[in-house]
Amino acid sequence: RILRRAEAQTYALEAKAVLGAAIGATAASLHRSGQAVSAEGLFRTALDKLGECRHGHLAKVAPVSQSVVAQDYAALLEDWENRARDAAGVRKQYPLCPPGNHAPLLLGVPAWHVLG
């Protein structure tokens, strides 16, 4: 019974991580199509979901995807009038991941986006 509960909790965290990355990708797509208000809400949701995945084996993977989503969110904020300070705050809170880290591939984030 304990083992089944642990497996369920692990699965739930992994689902949150994948969902967070997918929501972040959707937000980036909305930003590119000019739907900034919708994109901002999804970026915030993605960051929250990925922020919940800081345990176990996801402790190294989720922050990388969170960083990618945050950089996209900061780009959205820079596109808005008078939001450059907010963009700088997001970039400071979620710095870029170190070069050579291929963990984003595990969450569906292309390596070129991170390794740039």
Short mmCIF file of N, CA, C and O in Angstrom, two decimals:
data_model
loop_
_atom_site.label_atom_id
_atom_site.label_comp_id
_atom_site.label_asym_id
_atom_site.label_seq_id
_atom_site.Cartn_x
_atom_site.Cartn_y
_atom_site.Cartn_z
N ARG A 1 0.82 -1.20 0.00
CA ARG A 1 0.00 0.00 0.00
C ARG A 1 0.87 1.26 0.00
O ARG A 1 0.57 2.22 -0.71
N ILE A 2 1.89 1.28 0.79
CA ILE A 2 2.81 2.43 0.83
C ILE A 2 3.49 2.61 -0.51
O ILE A 2 3.64 3.73 -1.00
N LEU A 3 3.88 1.50 -1.11
CA LEU A 3 4.53 1.56 -2.42
C LEU A 3 3.59 2.12 -3.48
O LEU A 3 3.99 2.95 -4.30
N ARG A 4 2.34 1.71 -3.46
CA ARG A 4 1.37 2.23 -4.43
C ARG A 4 1.15 3.72 -4.24
O ARG A 4 1.02 4.48 -5.20
N ARG A 5 1.11 4.16 -2.99
CA ARG A 5 0.93 5.60 -2.72
C ARG A 5 2.13 6.39 -3.23
O ARG A 5 1.97 7.45 -3.83
N ALA A 6 3.33 5.87 -3.01
CA ALA A 6 4.55 6.54 -3.49
C ALA A 6 4.56 6.61 -5.01
O ALA A 6 4.92 7.64 -5.59
N GLU A 7 4.15 5.53 -5.67
CA GLU A 7 4.09 5.53 -7.13
C GLU A 7 3.07 6.55 -7.63
O GLU A 7 3.31 7.26 -8.60
N ALA A 8 1.94 6.63 -6.96
CA ALA A 8 0.90 7.60 -7.36
C ALA A 8 1.40 9.02 -7.19
O ALA A 8 1.15 9.88 -8.04
N GLN A 9 2.11 9.29 -6.11
CA GLN A 9 2.64 10.64 -5.88
C GLN A 9 3.69 10.99 -6.92
O GLN A 9 3.73 12.11 -7.42
N THR A 10 4.54 10.03 -7.27
CA THR A 10 5.56 10.26 -8.29
C THR A 10 4.91 10.55 -9.63
O THR A 10 5.29 11.48 -10.34
N TYR A 11 3.90 9.75 -9.97
CA TYR A 11 3.19 9.96 -11.23
C TYR A 11 2.52 11.34 -11.26
O TYR A 11 2.57 12.03 -12.28
N ALA A 12 1.93 11.75 -10.16
CA ALA A 12 1.27 13.05 -10.10
C ALA A 12 2.27 14.18 -10.30
O ALA A 12 1.98 15.15 -11.02
N LEU A 13 3.45 14.07 -9.70
CA LEU A 13 4.48 15.10 -9.89
C LEU A 13 4.96 15.14 -11.33
O LEU A 13 5.15 16.21 -11.91
N GLU A 14 5.18 13.96 -11.91
CA GLU A 14 5.62 13.91 -13.30
C GLU A 14 4.56 14.52 -14.22
O GLU A 14 4.89 15.24 -15.17
N ALA A 15 3.30 14.24 -13.94
CA ALA A 15 2.22 14.80 -14.75
C ALA A 15 2.21 16.33 -14.63
O ALA A 15 2.00 17.03 -15.63
N LYS A 16 2.44 16.85 -13.43
CA LYS A 16 2.49 18.31 -13.25
C LYS A 16 3.64 18.92 -14.05
O LYS A 16 3.51 19.98 -14.64
N ALA A 17 4.77 18.22 -14.06
CA ALA A 17 5.93 18.73 -14.79
C ALA A 17 5.66 18.78 -16.29
O ALA A 17 5.95 19.78 -16.95
N VAL A 18 5.11 17.71 -16.82
CA VAL A 18 4.80 17.67 -18.25
C VAL A 18 3.72 18.69 -18.58
O VAL A 18 3.81 19.41 -19.58
N LEU A 19 2.71 18.77 -17.73
CA LEU A 19 1.64 19.75 -17.94
C LEU A 19 2.20 21.17 -17.90
O LEU A 19 1.85 22.00 -18.74
N GLY A 20 3.07 21.45 -16.95
CA GLY A 20 3.67 22.78 -16.86
C GLY A 20 4.44 23.15 -18.11
O GLY A 20 4.32 24.26 -18.63
N ALA A 21 5.23 22.20 -18.63
CA ALA A 21 5.99 22.45 -19.86
C ALA A 21 5.05 22.66 -21.04
O ALA A 21 5.27 23.55 -21.87
N ALA A 22 3.98 21.87 -21.12
CA ALA A 22 3.03 22.00 -22.22
C ALA A 22 2.28 23.33 -22.15
O ALA A 22 2.06 24.00 -23.17
N ILE A 23 1.88 23.72 -20.95
CA ILE A 23 1.20 25.01 -20.79
C ILE A 23 2.13 26.15 -21.17
O ILE A 23 1.73 27.12 -21.81
N GLY A 24 3.41 26.03 -20.79
CA GLY A 24 4.39 27.06 -21.15
C GLY A 24 4.56 27.17 -22.66
O GLY A 24 4.64 28.28 -23.21
N ALA A 25 4.58 26.03 -23.35
CA ALA A 25 4.70 26.04 -24.81
C ALA A 25 3.46 26.65 -25.46
O ALA A 25 3.56 27.41 -26.43
N THR A 26 2.30 26.36 -24.89
CA THR A 26 1.06 26.96 -25.39
C THR A 26 1.08 28.48 -25.19
O THR A 26 0.68 29.24 -26.09
N ALA A 27 1.55 28.91 -24.04
CA ALA A 27 1.64 30.34 -23.76
C ALA A 27 2.58 31.03 -24.75
O ALA A 27 2.27 32.12 -25.26
N ALA A 28 3.70 30.41 -25.04
CA ALA A 28 4.65 30.99 -26.01
C ALA A 28 4.00 31.10 -27.39
O ALA A 28 4.19 32.11 -28.08
N SER A 29 3.22 30.10 -27.74
CA SER A 29 2.52 30.15 -29.03
C SER A 29 1.50 31.28 -29.07
O SER A 29 1.38 32.00 -30.06
N LEU A 30 0.76 31.43 -27.98
CA LEU A 30 -0.20 32.53 -27.90
C LEU A 30 0.50 33.89 -27.98
O LEU A 30 -0.01 34.81 -28.62
N HIS A 31 1.65 34.00 -27.34
CA HIS A 31 2.41 35.25 -27.40
C HIS A 31 2.79 35.56 -28.84
O HIS A 31 2.62 36.70 -29.31
N ARG A 32 3.28 34.55 -29.54
CA ARG A 32 3.68 34.76 -30.95
C ARG A 32 2.49 35.13 -31.83
O ARG A 32 2.66 35.82 -32.83
N SER A 33 1.29 34.69 -31.45
CA SER A 33 0.12 35.00 -32.27
C SER A 33 -0.58 36.29 -31.81
O SER A 33 -1.67 36.61 -32.28
N GLY A 34 0.03 37.00 -30.86
CA GLY A 34 -0.48 38.30 -30.45
C GLY A 34 -1.53 38.28 -29.36
O GLY A 34 -2.20 39.28 -29.12
N GLN A 35 -1.70 37.17 -28.68
CA GLN A 35 -2.69 37.06 -27.62
C GLN A 35 -2.00 37.17 -26.25
O GLN A 35 -1.94 36.22 -25.48
N ALA A 36 -1.51 38.35 -25.97
CA ALA A 36 -0.66 38.58 -24.81
C ALA A 36 -1.35 38.33 -23.48
O ALA A 36 -0.76 37.76 -22.56
N VAL A 37 -2.59 38.73 -23.34
CA VAL A 37 -3.29 38.59 -22.06
C VAL A 37 -3.48 37.11 -21.72
O VAL A 37 -3.20 36.67 -20.60
N SER A 38 -3.92 36.34 -22.68
CA SER A 38 -4.08 34.89 -22.47
C SER A 38 -2.73 34.24 -22.19
O SER A 38 -2.61 33.36 -21.32
N ALA A 39 -1.72 34.65 -22.94
CA ALA A 39 -0.38 34.08 -22.76
C ALA A 39 0.14 34.35 -21.36
O ALA A 39 0.72 33.45 -20.73
N GLU A 40 -0.06 35.55 -20.84
CA GLU A 40 0.46 35.86 -19.51
C GLU A 40 -0.15 34.94 -18.45
O GLU A 40 0.56 34.41 -17.59
N GLY A 41 -1.44 34.72 -18.51
CA GLY A 41 -2.08 33.83 -17.55
C GLY A 41 -1.54 32.42 -17.62
O GLY A 41 -1.28 31.78 -16.60
N LEU A 42 -1.32 31.94 -18.84
CA LEU A 42 -0.78 30.59 -19.00
C LEU A 42 0.67 30.51 -18.56
O LEU A 42 1.08 29.50 -17.97
N PHE A 43 1.46 31.55 -18.83
CA PHE A 43 2.84 31.55 -18.34
C PHE A 43 2.88 31.43 -16.82
O PHE A 43 3.66 30.66 -16.26
N ARG A 44 2.03 32.18 -16.15
CA ARG A 44 2.00 32.13 -14.68
C ARG A 44 1.58 30.74 -14.18
O ARG A 44 2.15 30.22 -13.23
N THR A 45 0.60 30.16 -14.84
CA THR A 45 0.15 28.82 -14.46
C THR A 45 1.27 27.80 -14.67
O THR A 45 1.52 26.94 -13.82
N ALA A 46 1.96 27.90 -15.80
CA ALA A 46 3.07 26.97 -16.10
C ALA A 46 4.17 27.09 -15.04
O ALA A 46 4.69 26.07 -14.57
N LEU A 47 4.52 28.31 -14.68
CA LEU A 47 5.56 28.50 -13.67
C LEU A 47 5.13 27.92 -12.33
O LEU A 47 5.95 27.31 -11.62
N ASP A 48 3.87 28.08 -11.98
CA ASP A 48 3.36 27.50 -10.73
C ASP A 48 3.43 25.98 -10.75
O ASP A 48 3.88 25.36 -9.79
N LYS A 49 2.97 25.37 -11.85
CA LYS A 49 2.99 23.91 -11.96
C LYS A 49 4.41 23.37 -11.87
O LYS A 49 4.68 22.40 -11.16
N LEU A 50 5.32 23.99 -12.59
CA LEU A 50 6.71 23.53 -12.57
C LEU A 50 7.36 23.78 -11.22
O LEU A 50 8.22 23.03 -10.78
N GLY A 51 6.93 24.83 -10.53
CA GLY A 51 7.46 25.12 -9.21
C GLY A 51 7.09 24.09 -8.16
O GLY A 51 7.75 23.95 -7.14
N GLU A 52 6.02 23.35 -8.41
CA GLU A 52 5.58 22.30 -7.49
C GLU A 52 6.39 21.02 -7.65
O GLU A 52 6.25 20.10 -6.86
N CYS A 53 7.26 20.96 -8.64
CA CYS A 53 8.00 19.73 -8.97
C CYS A 53 9.45 19.81 -8.52
O CYS A 53 10.36 19.57 -9.29
N ARG A 54 9.67 20.13 -7.29
CA ARG A 54 11.03 20.32 -6.78
C ARG A 54 11.51 19.16 -5.91
O ARG A 54 12.42 19.32 -5.13
N HIS A 55 10.87 17.98 -6.05
CA HIS A 55 11.25 16.85 -5.20
C HIS A 55 11.72 15.69 -6.07
O HIS A 55 11.34 15.57 -7.23
N GLY A 56 12.51 14.83 -5.47
CA GLY A 56 12.94 13.61 -6.14
C GLY A 56 13.72 13.87 -7.41
O GLY A 56 14.48 14.83 -7.52
N HIS A 57 13.49 13.00 -8.38
CA HIS A 57 14.24 13.09 -9.63
C HIS A 57 13.87 14.32 -10.46
O HIS A 57 14.59 14.71 -11.36
N LEU A 58 12.75 14.95 -10.16
CA LEU A 58 12.34 16.15 -10.90
C LEU A 58 13.04 17.42 -10.39
O LEU A 58 12.94 18.46 -11.01
N ALA A 59 13.76 17.30 -9.28
CA ALA A 59 14.40 18.48 -8.69
C ALA A 59 15.42 19.11 -9.63
O ALA A 59 15.67 20.31 -9.55
N LYS A 60 15.99 18.34 -10.54
CA LYS A 60 16.97 18.89 -11.49
C LYS A 60 16.33 19.20 -12.84
O LYS A 60 16.83 20.04 -13.58
N VAL A 61 15.25 18.53 -13.17
CA VAL A 61 14.64 18.69 -14.48
C VAL A 61 13.66 19.86 -14.53
O VAL A 61 13.73 20.70 -15.41
N ALA A 62 12.76 19.91 -13.58
CA ALA A 62 11.71 20.93 -13.60
C ALA A 62 12.25 22.37 -13.56
O ALA A 62 11.73 23.22 -14.30
N PRO A 63 13.27 22.67 -12.75
CA PRO A 63 13.76 24.05 -12.76
C PRO A 63 14.31 24.50 -14.11
O PRO A 63 14.23 25.68 -14.45
N VAL A 64 14.81 23.57 -14.90
CA VAL A 64 15.31 23.93 -16.23
C VAL A 64 14.14 24.34 -17.12
O VAL A 64 14.18 25.37 -17.78
N SER A 65 13.08 23.54 -17.09
CA SER A 65 11.90 23.89 -17.88
C SER A 65 11.26 25.17 -17.35
O SER A 65 10.78 26.00 -18.11
N GLN A 66 11.29 25.35 -16.04
CA GLN A 66 10.75 26.56 -15.43
C GLN A 66 11.54 27.78 -15.91
O GLN A 66 10.97 28.82 -16.21
N SER A 67 12.84 27.64 -16.03
CA SER A 67 13.68 28.73 -16.52
C SER A 67 13.34 29.08 -17.96
O SER A 67 13.24 30.27 -18.32
N VAL A 68 13.11 28.07 -18.79
CA VAL A 68 12.76 28.31 -20.20
C VAL A 68 11.43 29.04 -20.29
O VAL A 68 11.30 30.03 -21.02
N VAL A 69 10.44 28.58 -19.53
CA VAL A 69 9.13 29.22 -19.54
C VAL A 69 9.26 30.67 -19.05
O VAL A 69 8.67 31.58 -19.62
N ALA A 70 10.06 30.88 -18.02
CA ALA A 70 10.24 32.23 -17.47
C ALA A 70 10.89 33.17 -18.48
O ALA A 70 10.51 34.34 -18.56
N GLN A 71 11.84 32.67 -19.24
CA GLN A 71 12.49 33.52 -20.24
C GLN A 71 11.49 33.91 -21.33
O GLN A 71 11.50 35.05 -21.80
N ASP A 72 10.63 32.98 -21.71
CA ASP A 72 9.58 33.31 -22.68
C ASP A 72 8.59 34.32 -22.09
O ASP A 72 8.13 35.23 -22.79
N TYR A 73 8.28 34.15 -20.83
CA TYR A 73 7.38 35.08 -20.14
C TYR A 73 8.00 36.47 -20.09
O TYR A 73 7.33 37.48 -20.36
N ALA A 74 9.29 36.53 -19.79
CA ALA A 74 9.98 37.82 -19.76
C ALA A 74 9.96 38.49 -21.13
O ALA A 74 9.80 39.71 -21.23
N ALA A 75 10.10 37.70 -22.18
CA ALA A 75 10.04 38.26 -23.54
C ALA A 75 8.65 38.86 -23.80
O ALA A 75 8.55 39.92 -24.42
N LEU A 76 7.62 38.19 -23.32
CA LEU A 76 6.27 38.73 -23.46
C LEU A 76 6.16 40.06 -22.72
O LEU A 76 5.64 41.04 -23.26
N LEU A 77 6.65 40.11 -21.51
CA LEU A 77 6.57 41.34 -20.71
C LEU A 77 7.33 42.48 -21.36
O LEU A 77 6.89 43.64 -21.32
N GLU A 78 8.45 42.18 -21.99
CA GLU A 78 9.23 43.23 -22.67
C GLU A 78 8.47 43.80 -23.87
O GLU A 78 8.68 44.95 -24.24
N ASP A 79 7.61 42.98 -24.47
CA ASP A 79 6.83 43.45 -25.62
C ASP A 79 5.73 44.42 -25.21
O ASP A 79 5.21 45.15 -26.04
N TRP A 80 5.36 44.41 -23.94
CA TRP A 80 4.31 45.29 -23.45
C TRP A 80 4.91 46.60 -22.99
O TRP A 80 6.00 46.65 -22.42
N GLU A 81 4.18 47.65 -23.22
CA GLU A 81 4.60 48.98 -22.79
C GLU A 81 4.69 49.03 -21.26
O GLU A 81 3.80 48.56 -20.56
N ASN A 82 5.76 49.60 -20.75
CA ASN A 82 5.99 49.80 -19.32
C ASN A 82 6.09 48.50 -18.51
O ASN A 82 5.78 48.49 -17.32
N ARG A 83 6.51 47.40 -19.11
CA ARG A 83 6.64 46.14 -18.37
C ARG A 83 8.08 45.64 -18.36
O ARG A 83 8.35 44.51 -17.95
N ALA A 84 9.03 46.45 -18.80
CA ALA A 84 10.44 46.03 -18.85
C ALA A 84 10.97 45.70 -17.46
O ALA A 84 11.74 44.76 -17.29
N ARG A 85 10.55 46.45 -16.45
CA ARG A 85 10.99 46.18 -15.08
C ARG A 85 10.47 44.82 -14.61
O ARG A 85 11.18 44.06 -13.95
N ASP A 86 9.23 44.50 -14.97
CA ASP A 86 8.67 43.19 -14.63
C ASP A 86 9.46 42.07 -15.31
O ASP A 86 9.73 41.02 -14.71
N ALA A 87 9.82 42.30 -16.56
CA ALA A 87 10.60 41.31 -17.31
C ALA A 87 11.95 41.06 -16.64
O ALA A 87 12.39 39.92 -16.49
N ALA A 88 12.59 42.13 -16.21
CA ALA A 88 13.89 41.99 -15.53
C ALA A 88 13.73 41.21 -14.22
O ALA A 88 14.59 40.39 -13.87
N GLY A 89 12.64 41.44 -13.53
CA GLY A 89 12.39 40.73 -12.28
C GLY A 89 12.20 39.23 -12.51
O GLY A 89 12.70 38.41 -11.74
N VAL A 90 11.49 38.88 -13.57
CA VAL A 90 11.28 37.47 -13.91
C VAL A 90 12.61 36.82 -14.27
O VAL A 90 12.92 35.72 -13.81
N ARG A 91 13.41 37.51 -15.07
CA ARG A 91 14.71 36.95 -15.45
C ARG A 91 15.63 36.78 -14.25
O ARG A 91 16.40 35.83 -14.19
N LYS A 92 15.53 37.67 -13.30
CA LYS A 92 16.36 37.56 -12.10
C LYS A 92 15.88 36.40 -11.22
O LYS A 92 16.69 35.66 -10.66
N GLN A 93 14.59 36.24 -11.10
CA GLN A 93 14.03 35.17 -10.27
C GLN A 93 14.30 33.79 -10.86
O GLN A 93 14.51 32.82 -10.14
N TYR A 94 14.30 33.68 -12.19
CA TYR A 94 14.50 32.40 -12.87
C TYR A 94 15.66 32.54 -13.86
O TYR A 94 15.44 32.70 -15.06
N PRO A 95 16.89 32.46 -13.39
CA PRO A 95 18.03 32.62 -14.30
C PRO A 95 18.12 31.46 -15.30
O PRO A 95 17.56 30.39 -15.08
N LEU A 96 18.83 31.71 -16.37
CA LEU A 96 19.01 30.67 -17.38
C LEU A 96 19.73 29.47 -16.78
O LEU A 96 20.57 29.62 -15.91
N CYS A 97 19.40 28.30 -17.29
CA CYS A 97 20.06 27.09 -16.80
C CYS A 97 21.47 27.02 -17.38
O CYS A 97 21.77 27.64 -18.39
N PRO A 98 22.36 26.28 -16.73
CA PRO A 98 23.74 26.21 -17.19
C PRO A 98 23.86 25.52 -18.54
O PRO A 98 23.10 24.59 -18.83
N PRO A 99 24.80 25.96 -19.38
CA PRO A 99 25.01 25.30 -20.68
C PRO A 99 25.38 23.84 -20.48
O PRO A 99 26.01 23.46 -19.51
N GLY A 100 24.96 23.02 -21.43
CA GLY A 100 25.28 21.60 -21.37
C GLY A 100 24.26 20.77 -20.63
O GLY A 100 24.34 19.56 -20.59
N ASN A 101 23.27 21.40 -20.03
CA ASN A 101 22.25 20.66 -19.31
C ASN A 101 21.17 20.24 -20.30
O ASN A 101 20.46 21.07 -20.84
N HIS A 102 21.03 18.94 -20.52
CA HIS A 102 20.07 18.44 -21.51
C HIS A 102 18.78 17.97 -20.86
O HIS A 102 17.96 17.35 -21.51
N ALA A 103 18.57 18.29 -19.60
CA ALA A 103 17.37 17.88 -18.89
C ALA A 103 16.08 18.35 -19.56
O ALA A 103 15.08 17.66 -19.47
N PRO A 104 16.04 19.51 -20.25
CA PRO A 104 14.77 19.95 -20.82
C PRO A 104 14.19 18.96 -21.82
O PRO A 104 12.99 18.94 -22.03
N LEU A 105 15.03 18.14 -22.42
CA LEU A 105 14.52 17.17 -23.37
C LEU A 105 13.55 16.21 -22.70
O LEU A 105 12.65 15.68 -23.34
N LEU A 106 13.71 16.00 -21.41
CA LEU A 106 12.84 15.09 -20.69
C LEU A 106 11.44 15.66 -20.52
O LEU A 106 10.49 14.93 -20.31
N LEU A 107 11.29 16.95 -20.60
CA LEU A 107 9.99 17.58 -20.43
C LEU A 107 9.48 18.17 -21.74
O LEU A 107 8.60 19.01 -21.74
N GLY A 108 10.06 17.78 -22.84
CA GLY A 108 9.56 18.23 -24.13
C GLY A 108 10.01 19.62 -24.53
O GLY A 108 9.45 20.21 -25.42
N VAL A 109 11.02 20.15 -23.88
CA VAL A 109 11.54 21.47 -24.24
C VAL A 109 12.77 21.24 -25.11
O VAL A 109 13.70 20.55 -24.71
N PRO A 110 12.79 21.75 -26.33
CA PRO A 110 13.94 21.51 -27.19
C PRO A 110 15.22 22.09 -26.63
O PRO A 110 15.22 23.17 -26.06
N ALA A 111 16.30 21.34 -26.78
CA ALA A 111 17.60 21.76 -26.22
C ALA A 111 18.07 23.09 -26.79
O ALA A 111 18.68 23.88 -26.09
N TRP A 112 17.77 23.36 -28.06
CA TRP A 112 18.23 24.62 -28.65
C TRP A 112 17.67 25.82 -27.93
O TRP A 112 18.26 26.88 -27.88
N HIS A 113 16.49 25.65 -27.35
CA HIS A 113 15.83 26.76 -26.66
C HIS A 113 16.59 27.13 -25.39
O HIS A 113 16.65 28.28 -25.00
N VAL A 114 17.20 26.14 -24.77
CA VAL A 114 17.92 26.37 -23.52
C VAL A 114 19.38 26.63 -23.78
O VAL A 114 19.98 27.50 -23.17
N LEU A 115 19.96 25.87 -24.70
CA LEU A 115 21.40 25.94 -24.92
C LEU A 115 21.78 27.05 -25.89
O LEU A 115 22.92 27.45 -25.93
N GLY A 116 20.80 27.50 -26.62
CA GLY A 116 20.82 28.59 -27.50
C GLY A 116 21.96 29.05 -28.22
O GLY A 116 22.37 29.95 -28.67
#
